[in-house]
Amino acid sequence: MAVLDEYILRAARLLSDAADEDVDALCREIMQVFDLDYTNPESLKYINSSSSFRYSKSDLGMILQKLRLKREDSDDKAFGAAFCATITQHIRRLEQALEEGVKDDELKAVYDSIDYVYANARGYDSYTDGLASYSYGSSNRNDFNDEQTQLRIDKLKHFRDEELRKLKIAEAQGASVSLTASATSNVQVTLEATFEQIDKLPETTLSDDEKTLLKGMMGDLNTKDKSKRGSKLDKLLSWLAGKGTDVFIAAMPYIVQLIKSQLS
């Protein structure tokens, strides 16, 4: 579970009295972790006071809405494509059920409405693996619990990431073909510009050591020895296959252009 999702769940559970946690402590923890534009006007009175301001459930409710908006904005930017948006809607419905502590037949109804979509859909063959309640004739209420809800959320997030990866790879390949196939195009992807794109990747995507390694392997492709270039390219492509979509997008246009120029 992502950090943002975890705090949203904790806040929602506490507001519904389903968690034994201090409201003030949780609010302060959230405000320290996230850059949220929220200030209770009453807290200003305590700035020069020996007493300390304490957050209330009302504050927590406002902070929770800020967190949800932050998550919605992040997901909209990353998964705005139509096919990803549908999966996101199903993820949200499961997350809402988890936050609200939905149980028994009501939770089964949520499962059913989502399971029927993915259980027999092409490309989602592994969806039902591990789903204890994927037996619609069963009335075992132990099959409807937080663990099963979270499992569905994790599965759908995995499928959503895969869909986005396919889209980004297709876009990168299309851009590369368009760039190199046009005889009249004056656009060139230079090694220096590619290095700049690699350096812009966050450390969560690629560490500094990995960036140095990638740039070194790309620089090695400029060798005139075709046999060496082929083996170096195979090594680079194998390395890229284990990295994220953002790394692929940053490196691939230059690689395609270089190969095209060396073959012409």
PDB file of C-alpha atoms in Angstrom, residues 72-214:
ATOM      1  CA  GLU A  72      -7.034  12.076  -7.552  1.00  0.00           C
ATOM      2  CA  ASP A  73      -4.780  14.678  -9.156  1.00  0.00           C
ATOM      3  CA  SER A  74      -1.832  12.291  -9.182  1.00  0.00           C
ATOM      4  CA  ASP A  75      -3.862   9.460 -10.701  1.00  0.00           C
ATOM      5  CA  ASP A  76      -5.465  11.736 -13.272  1.00  0.00           C
ATOM      6  CA  LYS A  77      -2.051  12.858 -14.506  1.00  0.00           C
ATOM      7  CA  ALA A  78      -0.636   9.340 -14.613  1.00  0.00           C
ATOM      8  CA  PHE A  79      -3.673   7.295 -15.659  1.00  0.00           C
ATOM      9  CA  GLY A  80      -5.877   9.710 -17.561  1.00  0.00           C
ATOM     10  CA  ALA A  81      -6.253   7.425 -20.565  1.00  0.00           C
ATOM     11  CA  ALA A  82      -9.776   6.016 -20.907  1.00  0.00           C
ATOM     12  CA  PHE A  83      -8.866   2.387 -20.318  1.00  0.00           C
ATOM     13  CA  CYS A  84      -6.826   3.317 -17.242  1.00  0.00           C
ATOM     14  CA  ALA A  85      -9.574   5.571 -15.911  1.00  0.00           C
ATOM     15  CA  THR A  86     -12.004   2.636 -15.767  1.00  0.00           C
ATOM     16  CA  ILE A  87      -9.595   0.556 -13.719  1.00  0.00           C
ATOM     17  CA  THR A  88      -8.981   3.550 -11.439  1.00  0.00           C
ATOM     18  CA  GLN A  89     -12.728   3.873 -10.809  1.00  0.00           C
ATOM     19  CA  HIS A  90     -12.867   0.243  -9.701  1.00  0.00           C
ATOM     20  CA  ILE A  91      -9.823   0.762  -7.478  1.00  0.00           C
ATOM     21  CA  ARG A  92     -11.532   3.750  -5.875  1.00  0.00           C
ATOM     22  CA  ARG A  93     -14.691   1.741  -5.186  1.00  0.00           C
ATOM     23  CA  LEU A  94     -12.679  -0.951  -3.409  1.00  0.00           C
ATOM     24  CA  GLU A  95     -10.690   1.651  -1.479  1.00  0.00           C
ATOM     25  CA  GLN A  96     -13.914   3.307  -0.374  1.00  0.00           C
ATOM     26  CA  ALA A  97     -15.233  -0.041   0.856  1.00  0.00           C
ATOM     27  CA  LEU A  98     -11.983  -0.591   2.748  1.00  0.00           C
ATOM     28  CA  GLU A  99     -12.074   2.892   4.299  1.00  0.00           C
ATOM     29  CA  GLU A 100     -15.719   2.606   5.335  1.00  0.00           C
ATOM     30  CA  GLY A 101     -15.324  -0.894   6.749  1.00  0.00           C
ATOM     31  CA  VAL A 102     -17.995  -2.389   4.472  1.00  0.00           C
ATOM     32  CA  LYS A 103     -18.788  -5.990   5.475  1.00  0.00           C
ATOM     33  CA  ASP A 104     -20.687  -9.145   4.537  1.00  0.00           C
ATOM     34  CA  ASP A 105     -23.282  -9.017   1.727  1.00  0.00           C
ATOM     35  CA  GLU A 106     -22.608  -5.361   0.971  1.00  0.00           C
ATOM     36  CA  LEU A 107     -18.906  -6.094   0.452  1.00  0.00           C
ATOM     37  CA  LYS A 108     -19.753  -9.188  -1.616  1.00  0.00           C
ATOM     38  CA  ALA A 109     -21.847  -6.974  -3.893  1.00  0.00           C
ATOM     39  CA  VAL A 110     -18.841  -4.705  -4.417  1.00  0.00           C
ATOM     40  CA  TYR A 111     -16.646  -7.716  -5.188  1.00  0.00           C
ATOM     41  CA  ASP A 112     -19.159  -9.154  -7.643  1.00  0.00           C
ATOM     42  CA  SER A 113     -19.588  -5.933  -9.612  1.00  0.00           C
ATOM     43  CA  ILE A 114     -15.822  -5.725 -10.147  1.00  0.00           C
ATOM     44  CA  ASP A 115     -14.867  -9.408 -10.349  1.00  0.00           C
ATOM     45  CA  TYR A 116     -17.273 -10.050 -13.212  1.00  0.00           C
ATOM     46  CA  VAL A 117     -15.480  -7.377 -15.256  1.00  0.00           C
ATOM     47  CA  TYR A 118     -11.985  -8.833 -14.967  1.00  0.00           C
ATOM     48  CA  ALA A 119     -12.486 -12.541 -14.247  1.00  0.00           C
ATOM     49  CA  ASN A 120     -13.158 -13.421 -17.891  1.00  0.00           C
ATOM     50  CA  ALA A 121     -11.561 -10.464 -19.652  1.00  0.00           C
ATOM     51  CA  ARG A 122      -8.687 -11.071 -22.033  1.00  0.00           C
ATOM     52  CA  GLY A 123      -5.341 -10.125 -20.535  1.00  0.00           C
ATOM     53  CA  TYR A 124      -6.451 -10.437 -16.913  1.00  0.00           C
ATOM     54  CA  ASP A 125      -6.155 -14.214 -16.528  1.00  0.00           C
ATOM     55  CA  SER A 126      -4.386 -13.963 -13.163  1.00  0.00           C
ATOM     56  CA  TYR A 127      -7.061 -11.742 -11.620  1.00  0.00           C
ATOM     57  CA  THR A 128      -8.889 -14.515  -9.754  1.00  0.00           C
ATOM     58  CA  ASP A 129      -5.706 -16.114  -8.365  1.00  0.00           C
ATOM     59  CA  GLY A 130      -5.865 -15.926  -4.583  1.00  0.00           C
ATOM     60  CA  LEU A 131      -9.390 -14.503  -4.444  1.00  0.00           C
ATOM     61  CA  ALA A 132     -11.002 -16.673  -1.760  1.00  0.00           C
ATOM     62  CA  SER A 133     -14.486 -15.408  -2.493  1.00  0.00           C
ATOM     63  CA  TYR A 134     -14.382 -15.998  -6.216  1.00  0.00           C
ATOM     64  CA  SER A 135     -16.989 -18.697  -5.828  1.00  0.00           C
ATOM     65  CA  TYR A 136     -20.282 -16.962  -6.207  1.00  0.00           C
ATOM     66  CA  GLY A 137     -22.308 -19.807  -4.768  1.00  0.00           C
ATOM     67  CA  SER A 138     -20.378 -19.534  -1.501  1.00  0.00           C
ATOM     68  CA  SER A 139     -21.944 -17.874   1.532  1.00  0.00           C
ATOM     69  CA  ASN A 140     -18.763 -17.989   3.642  1.00  0.00           C
ATOM     70  CA  ARG A 141     -18.571 -14.486   5.097  1.00  0.00           C
ATOM     71  CA  ASN A 142     -14.943 -15.026   6.075  1.00  0.00           C
ATOM     72  CA  ASP A 143     -14.161 -14.577   2.375  1.00  0.00           C
ATOM     73  CA  PHE A 144     -15.180 -10.914   2.537  1.00  0.00           C
ATOM     74  CA  ASN A 145     -12.530  -9.054   4.535  1.00  0.00           C
ATOM     75  CA  ASP A 146      -9.911  -6.292   4.416  1.00  0.00           C
ATOM     76  CA  GLU A 147      -7.204  -8.642   3.140  1.00  0.00           C
ATOM     77  CA  GLN A 148      -9.324  -9.765   0.183  1.00  0.00           C
ATOM     78  CA  THR A 149     -10.288  -6.161  -0.589  1.00  0.00           C
ATOM     79  CA  GLN A 150      -6.641  -5.044  -0.525  1.00  0.00           C
ATOM     80  CA  LEU A 151      -5.661  -7.979  -2.739  1.00  0.00           C
ATOM     81  CA  ARG A 152      -8.130  -6.828  -5.380  1.00  0.00           C
ATOM     82  CA  ILE A 153      -6.803  -3.283  -5.145  1.00  0.00           C
ATOM     83  CA  ASP A 154      -3.212  -4.487  -5.578  1.00  0.00           C
ATOM     84  CA  LYS A 155      -4.168  -6.642  -8.565  1.00  0.00           C
ATOM     85  CA  LEU A 156      -5.976  -3.790 -10.317  1.00  0.00           C
ATOM     86  CA  LYS A 157      -3.085  -1.405  -9.670  1.00  0.00           C
ATOM     87  CA  HIS A 158      -0.748  -3.957 -11.248  1.00  0.00           C
ATOM     88  CA  PHE A 159      -2.982  -4.258 -14.322  1.00  0.00           C
ATOM     89  CA  ARG A 160      -3.267  -0.479 -14.551  1.00  0.00           C
ATOM     90  CA  ASP A 161       0.531  -0.094 -14.433  1.00  0.00           C
ATOM     91  CA  GLU A 162       0.874  -2.696 -17.193  1.00  0.00           C
ATOM     92  CA  GLU A 163      -1.681  -0.907 -19.366  1.00  0.00           C
ATOM     93  CA  LEU A 164       0.137   2.397 -18.908  1.00  0.00           C
ATOM     94  CA  ARG A 165       3.480   0.776 -19.671  1.00  0.00           C
ATOM     95  CA  LYS A 166       2.122  -0.622 -22.941  1.00  0.00           C
ATOM     96  CA  LEU A 167       0.762   2.797 -23.879  1.00  0.00           C
ATOM     97  CA  LYS A 168       4.012   4.610 -23.118  1.00  0.00           C
ATOM     98  CA  ILE A 169       6.103   2.057 -24.999  1.00  0.00           C
ATOM     99  CA  ALA A 170       3.807   2.315 -28.009  1.00  0.00           C
ATOM    100  CA  GLU A 171       4.031   6.108 -27.890  1.00  0.00           C
ATOM    101  CA  ALA A 172       7.830   6.003 -27.624  1.00  0.00           C
ATOM    102  CA  GLN A 173       8.149   3.535 -30.480  1.00  0.00           C
ATOM    103  CA  GLY A 174       5.771   5.574 -32.622  1.00  0.00           C
ATOM    104  CA  ALA A 175       7.722   8.747 -31.917  1.00  0.00           C
ATOM    105  CA  SER A 176      10.987   7.004 -32.733  1.00  0.00           C
ATOM    106  CA  VAL A 177       9.706   5.651 -36.042  1.00  0.00           C
ATOM    107  CA  SER A 178       8.231   9.020 -36.968  1.00  0.00           C
ATOM    108  CA  LEU A 179      11.486  10.748 -36.137  1.00  0.00           C
ATOM    109  CA  THR A 180      13.783   8.452 -38.072  1.00  0.00           C
ATOM    110  CA  ALA A 181      11.570   7.600 -41.042  1.00  0.00           C
ATOM    111  CA  SER A 182      10.973  11.169 -42.191  1.00  0.00           C
ATOM    112  CA  ALA A 183      13.576  12.209 -44.735  1.00  0.00           C
ATOM    113  CA  THR A 184      12.593  15.852 -44.449  1.00  0.00           C
ATOM    114  CA  SER A 185      12.756  16.078 -40.681  1.00  0.00           C
ATOM    115  CA  ASN A 186      15.469  18.315 -39.263  1.00  0.00           C
ATOM    116  CA  VAL A 187      14.887  17.082 -35.711  1.00  0.00           C
ATOM    117  CA  GLN A 188      17.785  15.166 -34.209  1.00  0.00           C
ATOM    118  CA  VAL A 189      17.980  13.405 -30.870  1.00  0.00           C
ATOM    119  CA  THR A 190      21.513  14.017 -29.625  1.00  0.00           C
ATOM    120  CA  LEU A 191      23.361  11.994 -27.035  1.00  0.00           C
ATOM    121  CA  GLU A 192      23.734  15.105 -24.872  1.00  0.00           C
ATOM    122  CA  ALA A 193      19.981  15.808 -24.970  1.00  0.00           C
ATOM    123  CA  THR A 194      19.295  12.180 -24.099  1.00  0.00           C
ATOM    124  CA  PHE A 195      21.689  12.405 -21.135  1.00  0.00           C
ATOM    125  CA  GLU A 196      19.763  15.471 -19.952  1.00  0.00           C
ATOM    126  CA  GLN A 197      16.512  13.482 -20.046  1.00  0.00           C
ATOM    127  CA  ILE A 198      18.145  10.647 -18.111  1.00  0.00           C
ATOM    128  CA  ASP A 199      19.480  13.065 -15.479  1.00  0.00           C
ATOM    129  CA  LYS A 200      15.945  14.430 -14.991  1.00  0.00           C
ATOM    130  CA  LEU A 201      14.621  11.012 -13.977  1.00  0.00           C
ATOM    131  CA  PRO A 202      13.877  10.889 -10.219  1.00  0.00           C
ATOM    132  CA  GLU A 203      16.071   8.725  -7.997  1.00  0.00           C
ATOM    133  CA  THR A 204      13.037   6.588  -7.249  1.00  0.00           C
ATOM    134  CA  THR A 205      13.094   5.602 -10.933  1.00  0.00           C
ATOM    135  CA  LEU A 206      16.843   5.406 -11.483  1.00  0.00           C
ATOM    136  CA  SER A 207      19.652   5.921  -8.969  1.00  0.00           C
ATOM    137  CA  ASP A 208      22.668   8.121  -9.753  1.00  0.00           C
ATOM    138  CA  ASP A 209      24.849   5.023 -10.209  1.00  0.00           C
ATOM    139  CA  GLU A 210      22.313   3.516 -12.618  1.00  0.00           C
ATOM    140  CA  LYS A 211      22.143   6.776 -14.575  1.00  0.00           C
ATOM    141  CA  THR A 212      25.941   6.747 -14.933  1.00  0.00           C
ATOM    142  CA  LEU A 213      25.837   3.109 -16.044  1.00  0.00           C
ATOM    143  CA  LEU A 214      23.103   3.769 -18.615  1.00  0.00           C
TER     144      LEU A 214
END
